[in-house]
């Protein structure tokens, strides 16, 4: 007789406290729009507020912190350009594989100063712009110089010398006067300059002039001097006179000249979980009495990069550091608050969890055993998942 009451109590307990919610429909989780964002700085690392970012034909501006933000509504390729008065415009492409998951795509821009000087008779020099603290042996600035005579050009025409910082810039600026199409190249331009004329119809000098770059012997042994041939729209190697700290060469075509090298680029991707969801990341309404509404969730992503600007202890490392900064930006790492608008109702018998992670890139540029590195904040992704709890007997449950 003493066993029966205990068994009856157990059955009642299962009925009241261990309900089954197989028939409860789980809510659909809202997918917040993904965004493309990034920092825009100058070569000194200073933020550029009100820089114009053009994305697939639309224009937005950076805020007071140099940050832009663009919401994505569909997958595909997004063509970006960043421009600012007296700065060289930079372009980039961001690939969006899907919009089923909320992602934050990071695309930083560093915009060098657009500096053009008029070349006078005799020797004229212009220096590249460099990032702060990247000063082996006192300076990292690379000088391009051109020597011309009065017989090189017709009357009332003059040459212009403009430093360039990548192969694409060299092509674009050289062809800006001829309106030609762009040409793809593979290796990196370590230093370069474009020579143009005030009269766009003049693409060649009457006689050869002299030009030089201050490139040290070590860099000379690892690189090639190239000219962008406007006639063939190809980069061609040209000879030069080698000196301890400079190379000297003849120029006749008005185009881009640059020192190119094959840079070993290593990019290792890691991921870290996002853990600071507020007000929380998990809601349990398994045993509630009413529908539980969930609004928005905020979290933190990081933007920018960690770059030691004193890695350039010699010219080769300094040039590699310049290329890395040009490719990935100069903005220091900082936190950006993002919002995930969940905006859903949890019926009794369901639960919901928000999870996320952010990718980080460890980037190394290396030549001849010498390397520089930076840690770059990459894309973040956030998603939500809802659960039903199903009673399987014996006080056990499974989520699905």
PDB file of N, CA and C in Angstrom, residues 8 13 18 22 35 142 180 197 222 227 241 281-282 297 305 312 321 325 329 335 344:
ATOM      1  N   UNK A   8       1.943   7.420  -8.017  1.00  0.00           N
ATOM      2  CA  UNK A   8       0.971   8.413  -8.460  1.00  0.00           C
ATOM      3  C   UNK A   8       1.570   9.807  -8.437  1.00  0.00           C
ATOM      4  N   UNK A  13       3.859  14.669 -11.343  1.00  0.00           N
ATOM      5  CA  UNK A  13       4.997  15.571 -11.508  1.00  0.00           C
ATOM      6  C   UNK A  13       5.383  15.705 -12.972  1.00  0.00           C
ATOM      7  N   UNK A  18       6.890  18.713 -16.553  1.00  0.00           N
ATOM      8  CA  UNK A  18       7.680  18.257 -17.700  1.00  0.00           C
ATOM      9  C   UNK A  18       6.812  18.232 -18.959  1.00  0.00           C
ATOM     10  N   UNK A  22       6.231  19.651 -28.600  1.00  0.00           N
ATOM     11  CA  UNK A  22       6.507  19.293 -29.988  1.00  0.00           C
ATOM     12  C   UNK A  22       5.661  20.095 -30.976  1.00  0.00           C
ATOM     13  N   UNK A  35      26.711  44.643 -43.229  1.00  0.00           N
ATOM     14  CA  UNK A  35      27.246  45.968 -43.528  1.00  0.00           C
ATOM     15  C   UNK A  35      28.681  45.857 -44.030  1.00  0.00           C
ATOM     16  N   UNK A 142      61.484  58.081 -50.371  1.00  0.00           N
ATOM     17  CA  UNK A 142      62.146  57.717 -51.620  1.00  0.00           C
ATOM     18  C   UNK A 142      61.974  58.873 -52.603  1.00  0.00           C
ATOM     19  N   UNK A 180      42.552  55.165 -71.734  1.00  0.00           N
ATOM     20  CA  UNK A 180      42.630  53.746 -72.075  1.00  0.00           C
ATOM     21  C   UNK A 180      42.031  52.898 -70.955  1.00  0.00           C
ATOM     22  N   UNK A 197      52.534  65.256 -69.123  1.00  0.00           N
ATOM     23  CA  UNK A 197      52.779  66.562 -69.727  1.00  0.00           C
ATOM     24  C   UNK A 197      51.516  67.408 -69.647  1.00  0.00           C
ATOM     25  N   UNK A 222      66.863  42.585 -55.693  1.00  0.00           N
ATOM     26  CA  UNK A 222      65.631  41.807 -55.561  1.00  0.00           C
ATOM     27  C   UNK A 222      64.506  42.318 -56.455  1.00  0.00           C
ATOM     28  N   UNK A 227      58.614  49.908 -66.783  1.00  0.00           N
ATOM     29  CA  UNK A 227      57.925  51.040 -67.386  1.00  0.00           C
ATOM     30  C   UNK A 227      56.579  50.564 -67.906  1.00  0.00           C
ATOM     31  N   UNK A 241      71.404  52.260 -64.604  1.00  0.00           N
ATOM     32  CA  UNK A 241      72.744  52.298 -64.037  1.00  0.00           C
ATOM     33  C   UNK A 241      72.626  52.117 -62.526  1.00  0.00           C
ATOM     34  N   UNK A 281      22.441  36.970 -24.493  1.00  0.00           N
ATOM     35  CA  UNK A 281      22.535  36.223 -25.749  1.00  0.00           C
ATOM     36  C   UNK A 281      21.612  35.005 -25.781  1.00  0.00           C
ATOM     37  N   UNK A 282      20.940  34.690 -24.631  1.00  0.00           N
ATOM     38  CA  UNK A 282      20.112  33.478 -24.570  1.00  0.00           C
ATOM     39  C   UNK A 282      18.826  33.778 -23.800  1.00  0.00           C
ATOM     40  N   UNK A 297      19.597  43.519 -29.906  1.00  0.00           N
ATOM     41  CA  UNK A 297      20.783  43.107 -29.161  1.00  0.00           C
ATOM     42  C   UNK A 297      21.959  43.917 -29.682  1.00  0.00           C
ATOM     43  N   UNK A 305      43.605  47.954 -37.451  1.00  0.00           N
ATOM     44  CA  UNK A 305      44.661  46.955 -37.381  1.00  0.00           C
ATOM     45  C   UNK A 305      45.709  47.352 -36.349  1.00  0.00           C
ATOM     46  N   UNK A 312      60.453  48.948 -39.776  1.00  0.00           N
ATOM     47  CA  UNK A 312      61.283  49.245 -40.934  1.00  0.00           C
ATOM     48  C   UNK A 312      62.674  49.700 -40.546  1.00  0.00           C
ATOM     49  N   UNK A 321      56.815  47.550 -45.293  1.00  0.00           N
ATOM     50  CA  UNK A 321      55.850  48.112 -44.345  1.00  0.00           C
ATOM     51  C   UNK A 321      54.951  49.126 -45.025  1.00  0.00           C
ATOM     52  N   UNK A 325      50.866  48.768 -45.234  1.00  0.00           N
ATOM     53  CA  UNK A 325      49.987  49.851 -44.783  1.00  0.00           C
ATOM     54  C   UNK A 325      49.085  50.323 -45.915  1.00  0.00           C
ATOM     55  N   UNK A 329      45.536  49.595 -44.655  1.00  0.00           N
ATOM     56  CA  UNK A 329      45.139  50.774 -43.898  1.00  0.00           C
ATOM     57  C   UNK A 329      46.065  51.053 -42.735  1.00  0.00           C
ATOM     58  N   UNK A 335      37.007  49.827 -31.029  1.00  0.00           N
ATOM     59  CA  UNK A 335      35.732  49.128 -30.898  1.00  0.00           C
ATOM     60  C   UNK A 335      34.617  49.897 -31.593  1.00  0.00           C
ATOM     61  N   UNK A 344      11.507  39.545 -32.357  1.00  0.00           N
ATOM     62  CA  UNK A 344      10.701  38.341 -32.533  1.00  0.00           C
ATOM     63  C   UNK A 344      10.034  37.984 -31.215  1.00  0.00           C
TER      64      UNK A 344
END
